XYZ file of C-alpha atoms in Angstrom:
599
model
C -40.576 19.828 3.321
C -39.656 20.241 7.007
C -36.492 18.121 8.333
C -38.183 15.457 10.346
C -34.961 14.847 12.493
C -32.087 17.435 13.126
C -29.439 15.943 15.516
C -26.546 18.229 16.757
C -23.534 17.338 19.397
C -20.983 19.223 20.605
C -17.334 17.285 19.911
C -13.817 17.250 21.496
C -12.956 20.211 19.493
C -15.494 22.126 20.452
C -17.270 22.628 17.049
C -20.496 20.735 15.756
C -21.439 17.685 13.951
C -24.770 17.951 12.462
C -26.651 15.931 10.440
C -30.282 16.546 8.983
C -32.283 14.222 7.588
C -35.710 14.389 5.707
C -38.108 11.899 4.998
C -38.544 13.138 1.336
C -37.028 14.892 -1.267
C -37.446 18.342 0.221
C -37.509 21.423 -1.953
C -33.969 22.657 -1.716
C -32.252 19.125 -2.749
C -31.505 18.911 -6.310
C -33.760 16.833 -7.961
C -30.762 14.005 -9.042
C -31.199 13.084 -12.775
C -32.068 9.466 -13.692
C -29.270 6.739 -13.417
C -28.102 5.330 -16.774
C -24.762 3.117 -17.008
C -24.437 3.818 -20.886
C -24.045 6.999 -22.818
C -23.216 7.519 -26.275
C -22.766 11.563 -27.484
C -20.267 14.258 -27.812
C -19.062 17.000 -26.299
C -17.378 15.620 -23.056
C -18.303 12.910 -20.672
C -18.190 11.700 -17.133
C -18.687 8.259 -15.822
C -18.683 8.078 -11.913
C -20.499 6.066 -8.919
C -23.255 8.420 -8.585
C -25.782 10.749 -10.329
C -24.798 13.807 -8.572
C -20.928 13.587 -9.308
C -21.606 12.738 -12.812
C -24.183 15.660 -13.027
C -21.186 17.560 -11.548
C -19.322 16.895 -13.592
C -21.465 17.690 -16.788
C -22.021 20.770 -15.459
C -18.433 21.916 -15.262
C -17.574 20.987 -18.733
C -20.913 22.807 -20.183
C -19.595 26.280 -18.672
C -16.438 25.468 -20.783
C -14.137 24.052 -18.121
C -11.485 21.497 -18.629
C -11.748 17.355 -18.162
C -9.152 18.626 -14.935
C -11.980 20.813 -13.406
C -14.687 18.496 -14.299
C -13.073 15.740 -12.150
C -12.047 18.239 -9.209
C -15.968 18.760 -9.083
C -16.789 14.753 -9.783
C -13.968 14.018 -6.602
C -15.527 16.393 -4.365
C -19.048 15.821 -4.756
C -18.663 12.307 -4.442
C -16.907 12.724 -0.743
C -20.730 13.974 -0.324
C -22.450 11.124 -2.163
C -19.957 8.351 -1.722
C -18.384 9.436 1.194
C -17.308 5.944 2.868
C -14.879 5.462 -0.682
C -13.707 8.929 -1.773
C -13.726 12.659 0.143
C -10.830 14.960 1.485
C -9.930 12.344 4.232
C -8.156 10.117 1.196
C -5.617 9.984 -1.780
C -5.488 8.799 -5.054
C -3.565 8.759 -8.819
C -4.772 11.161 -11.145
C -3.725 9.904 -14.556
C -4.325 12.918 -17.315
C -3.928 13.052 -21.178
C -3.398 16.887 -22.411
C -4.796 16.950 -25.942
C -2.463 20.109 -27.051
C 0.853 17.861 -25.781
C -0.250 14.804 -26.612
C 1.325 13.158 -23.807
C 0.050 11.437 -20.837
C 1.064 12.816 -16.892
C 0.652 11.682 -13.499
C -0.269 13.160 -10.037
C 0.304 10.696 -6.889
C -2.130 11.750 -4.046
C -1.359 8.614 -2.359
C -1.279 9.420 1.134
C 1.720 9.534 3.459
C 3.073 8.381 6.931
C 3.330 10.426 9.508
C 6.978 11.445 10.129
C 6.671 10.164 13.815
C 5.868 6.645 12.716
C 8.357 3.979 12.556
C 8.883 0.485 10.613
C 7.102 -1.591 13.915
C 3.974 1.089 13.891
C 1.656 -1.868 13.734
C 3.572 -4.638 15.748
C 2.179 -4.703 19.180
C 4.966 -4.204 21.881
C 3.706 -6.330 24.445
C 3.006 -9.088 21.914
C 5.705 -8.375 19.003
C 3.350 -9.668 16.971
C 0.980 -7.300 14.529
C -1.784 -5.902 16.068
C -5.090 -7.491 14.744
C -6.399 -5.881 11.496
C -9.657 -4.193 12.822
C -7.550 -3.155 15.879
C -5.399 -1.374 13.493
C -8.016 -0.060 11.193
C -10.051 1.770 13.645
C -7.353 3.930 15.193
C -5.484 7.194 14.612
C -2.703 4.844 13.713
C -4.453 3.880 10.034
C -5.009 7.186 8.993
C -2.034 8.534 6.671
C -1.848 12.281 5.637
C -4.685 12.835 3.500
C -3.805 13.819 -0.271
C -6.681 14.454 -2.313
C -6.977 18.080 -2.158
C -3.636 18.269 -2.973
C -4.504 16.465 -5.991
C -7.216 18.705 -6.621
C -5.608 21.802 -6.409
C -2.020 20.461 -8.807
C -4.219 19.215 -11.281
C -5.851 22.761 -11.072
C -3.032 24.144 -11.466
C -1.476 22.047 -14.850
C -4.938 21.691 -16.484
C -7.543 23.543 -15.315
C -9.197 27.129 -16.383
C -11.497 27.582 -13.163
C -10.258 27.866 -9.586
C -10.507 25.378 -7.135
C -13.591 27.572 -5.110
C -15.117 27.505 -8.576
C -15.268 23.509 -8.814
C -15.916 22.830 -5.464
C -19.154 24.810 -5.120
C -21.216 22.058 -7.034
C -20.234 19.489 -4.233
C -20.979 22.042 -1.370
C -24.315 22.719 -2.321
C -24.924 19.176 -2.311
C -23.811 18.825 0.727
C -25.788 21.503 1.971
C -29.284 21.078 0.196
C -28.377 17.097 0.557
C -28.866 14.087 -1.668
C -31.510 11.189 -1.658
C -30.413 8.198 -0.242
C -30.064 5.093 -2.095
C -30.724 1.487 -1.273
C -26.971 0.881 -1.860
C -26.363 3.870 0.530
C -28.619 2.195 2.923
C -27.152 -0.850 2.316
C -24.085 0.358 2.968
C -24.296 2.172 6.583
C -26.171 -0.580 7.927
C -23.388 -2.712 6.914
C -21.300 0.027 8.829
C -23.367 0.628 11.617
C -21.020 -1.121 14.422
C -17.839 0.558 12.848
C -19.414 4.351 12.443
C -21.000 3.788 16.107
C -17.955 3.506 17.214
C -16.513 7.165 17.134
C -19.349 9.556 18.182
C -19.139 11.764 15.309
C -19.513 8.944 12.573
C -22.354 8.392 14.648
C -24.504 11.249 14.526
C -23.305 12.226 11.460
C -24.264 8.385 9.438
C -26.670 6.949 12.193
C -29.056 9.686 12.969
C -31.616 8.591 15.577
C -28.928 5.783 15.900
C -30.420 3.720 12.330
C -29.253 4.357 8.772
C -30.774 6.840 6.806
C -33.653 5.250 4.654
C -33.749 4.600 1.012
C -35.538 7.854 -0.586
C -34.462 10.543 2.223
C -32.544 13.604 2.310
C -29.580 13.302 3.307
C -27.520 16.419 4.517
C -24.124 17.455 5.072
C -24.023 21.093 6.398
C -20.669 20.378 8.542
C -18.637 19.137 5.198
C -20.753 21.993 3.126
C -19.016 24.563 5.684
C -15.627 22.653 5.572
C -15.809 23.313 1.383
C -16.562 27.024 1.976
C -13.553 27.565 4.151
C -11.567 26.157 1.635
C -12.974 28.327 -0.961
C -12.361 31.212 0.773
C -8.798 30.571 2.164
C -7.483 27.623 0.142
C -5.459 24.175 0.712
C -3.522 26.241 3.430
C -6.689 25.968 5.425
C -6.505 22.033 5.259
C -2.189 21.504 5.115
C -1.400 23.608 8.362
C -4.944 25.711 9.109
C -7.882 24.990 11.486
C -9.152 21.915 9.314
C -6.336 20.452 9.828
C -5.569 21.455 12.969
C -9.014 19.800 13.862
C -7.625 16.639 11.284
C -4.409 16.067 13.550
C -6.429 16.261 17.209
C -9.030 13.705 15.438
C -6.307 11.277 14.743
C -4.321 11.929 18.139
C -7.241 11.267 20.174
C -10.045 9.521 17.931
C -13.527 10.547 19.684
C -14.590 7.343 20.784
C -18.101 7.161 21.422
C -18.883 6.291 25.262
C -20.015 2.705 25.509
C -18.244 1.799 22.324
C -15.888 -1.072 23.845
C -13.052 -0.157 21.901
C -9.543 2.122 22.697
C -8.690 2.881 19.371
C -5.153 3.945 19.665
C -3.749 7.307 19.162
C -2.110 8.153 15.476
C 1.039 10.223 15.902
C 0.324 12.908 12.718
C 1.231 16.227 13.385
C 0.291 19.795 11.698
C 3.736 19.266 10.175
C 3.099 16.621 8.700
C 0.288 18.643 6.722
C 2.142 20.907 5.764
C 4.885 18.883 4.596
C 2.790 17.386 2.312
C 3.017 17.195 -1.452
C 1.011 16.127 -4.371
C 3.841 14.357 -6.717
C 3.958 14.750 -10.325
C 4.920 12.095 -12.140
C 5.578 9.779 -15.670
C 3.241 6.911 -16.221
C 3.947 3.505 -17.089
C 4.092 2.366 -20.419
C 3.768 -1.110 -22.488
C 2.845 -1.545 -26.203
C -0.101 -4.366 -26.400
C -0.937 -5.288 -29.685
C -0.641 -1.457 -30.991
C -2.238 0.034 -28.490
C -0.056 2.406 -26.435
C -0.892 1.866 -22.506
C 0.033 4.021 -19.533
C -0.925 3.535 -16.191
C 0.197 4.601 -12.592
C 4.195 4.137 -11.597
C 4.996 3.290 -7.915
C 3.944 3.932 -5.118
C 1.118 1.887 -7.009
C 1.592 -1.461 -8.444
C -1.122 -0.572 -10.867
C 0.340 0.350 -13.654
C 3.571 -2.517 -13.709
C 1.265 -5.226 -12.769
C -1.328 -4.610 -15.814
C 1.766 -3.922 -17.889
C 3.308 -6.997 -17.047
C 0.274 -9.338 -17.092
C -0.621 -7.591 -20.267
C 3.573 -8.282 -21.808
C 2.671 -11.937 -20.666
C -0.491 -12.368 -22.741
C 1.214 -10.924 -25.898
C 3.169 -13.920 -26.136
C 0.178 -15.639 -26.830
C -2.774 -15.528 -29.570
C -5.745 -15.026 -27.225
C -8.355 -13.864 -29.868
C -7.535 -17.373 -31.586
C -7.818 -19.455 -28.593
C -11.240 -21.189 -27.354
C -12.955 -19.033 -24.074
C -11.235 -21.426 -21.567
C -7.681 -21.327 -22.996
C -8.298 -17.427 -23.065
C -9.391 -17.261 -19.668
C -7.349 -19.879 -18.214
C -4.102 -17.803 -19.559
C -5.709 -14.631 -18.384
C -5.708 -16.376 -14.823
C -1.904 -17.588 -15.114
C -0.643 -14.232 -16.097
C -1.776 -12.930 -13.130
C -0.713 -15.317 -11.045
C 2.615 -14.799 -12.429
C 2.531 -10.719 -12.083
C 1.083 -10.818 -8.532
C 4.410 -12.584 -7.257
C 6.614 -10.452 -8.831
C 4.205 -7.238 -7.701
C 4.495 -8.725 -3.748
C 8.525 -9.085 -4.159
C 9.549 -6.226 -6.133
C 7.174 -3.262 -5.705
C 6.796 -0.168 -3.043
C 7.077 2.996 -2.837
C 9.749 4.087 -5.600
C 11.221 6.950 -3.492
C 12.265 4.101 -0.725
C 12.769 0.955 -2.343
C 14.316 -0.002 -5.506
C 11.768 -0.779 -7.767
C 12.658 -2.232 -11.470
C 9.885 -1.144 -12.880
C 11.975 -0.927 -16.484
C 12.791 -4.902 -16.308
C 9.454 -5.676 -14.908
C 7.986 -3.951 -18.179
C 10.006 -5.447 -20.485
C 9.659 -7.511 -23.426
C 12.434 -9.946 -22.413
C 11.169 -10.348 -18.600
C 7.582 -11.044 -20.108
C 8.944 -14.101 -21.738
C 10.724 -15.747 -19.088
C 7.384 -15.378 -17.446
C 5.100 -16.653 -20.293
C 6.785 -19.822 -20.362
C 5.905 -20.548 -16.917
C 2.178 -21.341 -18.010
C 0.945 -24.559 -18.861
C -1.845 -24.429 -21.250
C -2.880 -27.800 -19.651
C -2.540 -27.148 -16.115
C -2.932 -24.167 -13.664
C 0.123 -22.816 -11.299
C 0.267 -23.806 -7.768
C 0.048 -20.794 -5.547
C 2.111 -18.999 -4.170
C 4.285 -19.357 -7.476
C 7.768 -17.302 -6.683
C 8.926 -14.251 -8.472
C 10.976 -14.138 -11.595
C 14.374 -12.643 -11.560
C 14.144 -9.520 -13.712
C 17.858 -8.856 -13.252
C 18.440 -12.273 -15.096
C 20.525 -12.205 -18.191
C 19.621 -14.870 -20.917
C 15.724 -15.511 -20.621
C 15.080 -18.773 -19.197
C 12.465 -19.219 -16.415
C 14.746 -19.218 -13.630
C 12.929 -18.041 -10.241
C 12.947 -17.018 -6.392
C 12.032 -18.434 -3.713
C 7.731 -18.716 -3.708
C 6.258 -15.664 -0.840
C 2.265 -14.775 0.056
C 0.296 -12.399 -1.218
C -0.828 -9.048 0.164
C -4.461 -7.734 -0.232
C -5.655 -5.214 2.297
C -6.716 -2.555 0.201
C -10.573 -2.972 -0.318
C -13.289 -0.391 -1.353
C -11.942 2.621 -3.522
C -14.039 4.702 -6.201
C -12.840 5.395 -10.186
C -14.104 7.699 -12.247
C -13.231 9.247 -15.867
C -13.666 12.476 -17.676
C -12.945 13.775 -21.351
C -13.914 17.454 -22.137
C -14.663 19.424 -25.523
C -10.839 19.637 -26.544
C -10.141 16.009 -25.896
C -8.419 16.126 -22.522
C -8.864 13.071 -20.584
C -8.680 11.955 -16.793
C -8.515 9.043 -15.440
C -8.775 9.024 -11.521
C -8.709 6.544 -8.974
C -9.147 7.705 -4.971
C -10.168 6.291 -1.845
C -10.400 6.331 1.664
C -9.138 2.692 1.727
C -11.666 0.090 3.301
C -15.629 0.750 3.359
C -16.065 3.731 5.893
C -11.814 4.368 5.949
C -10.852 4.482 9.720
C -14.815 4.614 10.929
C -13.586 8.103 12.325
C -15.235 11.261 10.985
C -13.679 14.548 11.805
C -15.915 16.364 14.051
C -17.329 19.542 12.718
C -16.144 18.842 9.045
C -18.198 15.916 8.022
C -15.585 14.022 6.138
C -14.192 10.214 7.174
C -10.627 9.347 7.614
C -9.301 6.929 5.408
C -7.012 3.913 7.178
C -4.552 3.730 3.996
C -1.442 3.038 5.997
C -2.960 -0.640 6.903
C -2.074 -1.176 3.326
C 1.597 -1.549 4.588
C 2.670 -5.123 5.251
C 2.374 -5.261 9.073
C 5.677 -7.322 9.366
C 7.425 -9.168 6.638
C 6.116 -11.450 4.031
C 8.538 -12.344 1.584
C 10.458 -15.304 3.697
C 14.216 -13.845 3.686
C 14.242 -11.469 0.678
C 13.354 -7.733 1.506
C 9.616 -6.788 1.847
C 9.078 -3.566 -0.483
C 5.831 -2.707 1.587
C 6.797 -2.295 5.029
C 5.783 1.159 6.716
C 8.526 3.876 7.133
C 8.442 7.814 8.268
C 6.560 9.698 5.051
C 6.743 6.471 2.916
C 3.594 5.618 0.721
C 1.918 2.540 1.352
C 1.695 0.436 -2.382
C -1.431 0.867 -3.820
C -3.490 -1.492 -6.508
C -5.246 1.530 -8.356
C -4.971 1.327 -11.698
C -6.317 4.034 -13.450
C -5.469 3.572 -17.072
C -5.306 5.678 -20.350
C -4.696 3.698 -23.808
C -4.074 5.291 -26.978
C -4.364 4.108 -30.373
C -2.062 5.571 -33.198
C -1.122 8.637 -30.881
C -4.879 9.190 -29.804
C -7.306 8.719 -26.868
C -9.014 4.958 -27.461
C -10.049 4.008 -23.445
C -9.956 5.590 -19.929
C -10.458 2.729 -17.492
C -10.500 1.820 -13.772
C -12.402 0.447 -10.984
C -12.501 0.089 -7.511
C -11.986 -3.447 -5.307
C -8.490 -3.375 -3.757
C -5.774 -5.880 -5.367
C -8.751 -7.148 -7.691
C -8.576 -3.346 -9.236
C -5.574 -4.730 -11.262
C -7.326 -7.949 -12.580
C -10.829 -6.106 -13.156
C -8.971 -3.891 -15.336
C -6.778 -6.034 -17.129
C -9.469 -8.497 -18.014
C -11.370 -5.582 -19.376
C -8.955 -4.691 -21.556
C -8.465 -8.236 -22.589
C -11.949 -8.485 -23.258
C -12.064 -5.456 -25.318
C -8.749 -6.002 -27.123
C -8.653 -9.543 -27.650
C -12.009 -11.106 -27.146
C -14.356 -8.164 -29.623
C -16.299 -6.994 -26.724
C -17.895 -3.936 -26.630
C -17.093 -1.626 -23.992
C -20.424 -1.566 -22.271
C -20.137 -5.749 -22.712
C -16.473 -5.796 -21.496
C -17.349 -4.015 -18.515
C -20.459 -6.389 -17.695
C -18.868 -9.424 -18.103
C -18.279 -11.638 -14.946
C -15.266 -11.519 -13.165
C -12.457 -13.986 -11.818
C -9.486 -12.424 -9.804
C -6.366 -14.414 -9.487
C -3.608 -12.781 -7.406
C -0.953 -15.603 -6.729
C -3.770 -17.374 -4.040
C -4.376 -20.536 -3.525
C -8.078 -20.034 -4.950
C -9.193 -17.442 -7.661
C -12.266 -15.299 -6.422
C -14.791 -15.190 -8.613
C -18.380 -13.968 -9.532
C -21.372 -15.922 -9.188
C -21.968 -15.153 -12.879
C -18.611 -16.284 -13.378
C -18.889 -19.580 -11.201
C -22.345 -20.093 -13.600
C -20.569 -19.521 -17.050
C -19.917 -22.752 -19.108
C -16.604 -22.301 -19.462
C -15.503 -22.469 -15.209
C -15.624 -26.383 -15.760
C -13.317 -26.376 -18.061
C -11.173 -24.152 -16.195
C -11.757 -26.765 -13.632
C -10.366 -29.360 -15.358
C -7.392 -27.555 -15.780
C -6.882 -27.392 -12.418
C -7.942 -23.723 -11.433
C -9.672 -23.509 -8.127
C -12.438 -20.815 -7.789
C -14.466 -19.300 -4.130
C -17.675 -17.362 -4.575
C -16.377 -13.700 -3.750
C -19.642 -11.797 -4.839
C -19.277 -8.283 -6.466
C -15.849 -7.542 -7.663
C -14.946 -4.151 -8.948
C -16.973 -1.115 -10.177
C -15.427 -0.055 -13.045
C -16.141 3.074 -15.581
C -14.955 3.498 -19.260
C -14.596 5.718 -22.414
C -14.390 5.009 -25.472
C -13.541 7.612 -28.397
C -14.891 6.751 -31.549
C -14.264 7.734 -34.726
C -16.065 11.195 -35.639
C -15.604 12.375 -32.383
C -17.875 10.447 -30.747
C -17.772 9.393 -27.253
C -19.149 5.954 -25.568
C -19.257 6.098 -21.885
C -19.900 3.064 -19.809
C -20.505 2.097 -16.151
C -21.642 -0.861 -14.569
C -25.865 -1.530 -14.933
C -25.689 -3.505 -11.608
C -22.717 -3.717 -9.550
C -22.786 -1.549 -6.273
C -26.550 -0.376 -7.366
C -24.800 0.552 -10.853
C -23.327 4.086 -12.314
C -23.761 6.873 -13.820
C -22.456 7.661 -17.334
C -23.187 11.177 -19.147
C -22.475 12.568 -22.288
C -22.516 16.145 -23.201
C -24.097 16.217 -26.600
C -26.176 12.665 -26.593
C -26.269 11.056 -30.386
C -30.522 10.713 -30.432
């Protein structure tokens, strides 16, 4: 069918942005494969936010690839479908189980500060007080060096059997034949439409004919299809040091502010060396035993994987499978409490500040922290940090300190192929739309992760982990989680939504682990987030469930927060089956795929 609209503009850098955008399916877009949030098989399977990544993915594994190139193509072909939460302007964790070592690794993609940036980057000079958040969002300022290609090509290079040109071709022709919009999609850029208006690109590239695209078009990248080619043909060189990110570093010195916009988003100071400087990290996950099962998660510079441990070491102290729903999910809310205060005061990035992530995991520490809750009353927030240097147990604490919670709109996704390799992989560009700045002539966003930083202190007169510093990593809440049961794969879990990513996940598990849910069930369940706040944000489905007025009683407080989290799951059952799960509703719902479906 013909394009109905083609817009094309000439940017700063002198290349083009161009979007296209039909009013139907037209001939060369892939037909996308119906949506289903539960599949039960074997073979392989993906779970991610959208048909095309899944199908992606799926198709990677059938020509005999690896769960590591199946979630290279997933990653990439969601910066197409998804691209205001994942795409090569962000970073991530890349959690991965190898089936022939039996061991579980780590890749941190988080992404960095620019080596010209300082500890006051976000205090205003004239004011000395932090610049506002939206000030600082929408700016060259936000946008740390971008690490998911990185990520992309290590985990290539430790797991994978295809090149990196091989399992990015799925998302480029995507990109170039386009995708049909959804009414999430829809939803989505109209909820964006002041932020992507602001920087011309964004512009023409999300708002053609200055509207978002409508539910059931095409929607076409060519600019990002070209931006995958190059990289095909010349590598990550092309992106760490070449003309991408050449274009990359002018984008974020001067972001192309559209004329009439009303805003001077201020410059970023990245350089080309701060590309090239840039390096994917491997790393060891975290670790806790919960009730036999054998967790890992992500080490610092995310608080993922110590928070869940932590909350998770609290809740073994206590019986939750033989408690009644509100003692369950009252203790589920105090654990967190707990964990959240000693996540503000102790953790950052690892390579900076001294993180004690082995006391904060241990046994001991756990119990010092478990006997802070009182099965008849909740906390008072902001409840202060344990000491996890303390000798002796006790519950002996600090000084109480706020909360932190910038990070908001991220994407998860898991993979398991033919041999039993698993990934579990959490990226984003940070808030809905990143920065709001789209490099021209590439067609990808770029993320404002460095606003995760603390802008100034927050922990009274003990040191503040989180503070920005030259090529530091701001702390993260992705969680992306791997748990084994008797020295095999049991879950992969993870989900987007900022600090509630720790809580989403940890009350699936509990759900799962404690409470007999099914997967699919533990996933669906309604949510409550508590993270050390005054109030716990909850679901409407939660706010409507019997047991919130007996939570009540106790004294927990609850605010209506709508959706939280999007999280995706497998399960390996015995026989070698596999049960994937997504969410049926949440952000329009998921898309789960098996290789061999059981009929």
């Amino acid at each position: 069918m013909p394009a109905k609209r083609i817009f094309t503009s000439t940017m700063a850098t002198g290349l083009a942005a161009v979007c296209v955008l039909a009013s139907a399916p037209a001939a060369s877009a892939r037909p996308a494969p119906p949506r289903a949030p539960v599949a039960e098989g074997s073979g392989g399977a993906v779970v991610s936010d959208t048909v095309e990544s899944t199908q992606a993915g799926i198709d990677v594994l059938r020509r005999g690839g690896t769960a590591a190139d199946a979630a290279v193509a997933v990653a990439a072909t969601l910066g197409v479908t998804d691209p205001y939460v994942a795409g090569l302007g962000g970073g991530g964790y890349f959690v991965y189980y190898d089936a022939r070592t039996k061991t579980v690794s780590t890749i941190d993609g988080r992404e960095a500060t620019p080596a010209g940036d300082s500890t006051t980057m976000f205090i205003d000079p004239a004011t000395g007080k932090p610049y506002p958040f939206e000030t600082a969002v929408e700016s060259g300022r936000s946008v740390g060096v971008p690490g998911n290609l990185a990520t992309w090509q290590r985990a290539l290079q430790r797991w994978g059997k295809f090149s990196l040109a091989d399992n990015l071709k799925p998302a480029e022709k995507v990109a170039q034949h386009g995708f049909v919009v959804t009414p999430e999609f829809e939803s989505q850029t109209q909820g964006l439409a002041t932020k992507l208006g602001h920087f011309s690109p964004s512009a023409q590239l999300f708002l053609p004919g200055g509207a978002a695209p409508k539910a059931g078009s095409v929607l076409r990248n060519p600019d990002l299809a070209a931006t995958y080619r190059q990289i095909e043909r010349e590598g990550i060189g092309a992106f760490y040091g070449g003309s991408i990110g050449r274009d990359l570093v002018q984008t974020a010195q001067k972001p192309p502010v559209a004329p009439g916009a009303g805003i001077a988003a201020m410059s970023g100071p990245m350089e080309v060396s701060d590309l090239r400087a840039y390096r994917a990290l491997d790393g060891s996950p975290t670790h806790i035993d919960y009730r036999g099962y054998d967790v890992y998660g992500m080490a610092p510079s995310s608080s993922g994987g110590i928070t869940v441990g932590e909350s998770l070491n609290i809740l073994g102290n206590f019986n939750l499978s033989k408690m009644d729903r509100v003692q369950a999910l009252h203790h589920y809310l105090e654990a967190t409490r707990l964990a959240f205060a000693d996540r503000n005061r102790y953790i950052g990035d690892a390579r900076y500040v001294n993180v004690p992530q082995q006391q904060l995991l241990s046994k001991s520490f756990a119990a010092t922290r478990a006997c802070q809750i009182n099965p008849a009353k909740a906390g008072t927030s902001p409840v202060a940090p344990g000491d996890p240097y303390a000798t002796g147990g006790g519950c002996a604490t600090g000084t109480a300190a706020s909360s932190d919670s910038n990070e908001q709109h991220t994407n998860h996704f898991v993979v398991t192929d033919k041999w039993g390799n698993v990934v579990s992989y959490t990226n984003t560009i940070e808030q809905l739309g990143g920065s709001g700045i789209t490099v021209p002539g590439h067609g990808f966003l770029l993320n404002n992760e460095l606003t995760d930083f603390n802008f100034a202190p927050t922990q009274g007169t003990a040191p503040d982990p989180n503070l920005p510093a030259p090529g530091k990593r701001p702390r993260s809440s992705m969680s992306p989680t791997i748990v084994l049961h008797e020295g095999k794969p049991f879950l992969a879990i993870g989900s987007p939504g900022g600090a509630t990513i720790i809580t989403t996940v940890l009350q699936i598990l509990v759900n799962r682990l404690d409470l007999g849910m099914s997967l699919p069930d533990a996933i669906t369940a309604p949510r409550a987030s508590q993270r050390n706040a005054a109030m716990t944000d909850a679901e409407p489905a939660f706010l409507a469930l019997p047991t919130t007025k007996g939570l009540e009683t106790l004294g927990q407080s609850f605010k209506n927060a709508g959706s939280i989290g999007v999280a995706a799951g497998i399960e390996f059952l015995p026989h070698g089956q596999l049960l994937a799960a997504g969410e049926p509703s949440r952000r329009g719902g998921t898309s789960a795929a098996v290789i061999d479906p059981r009929h």
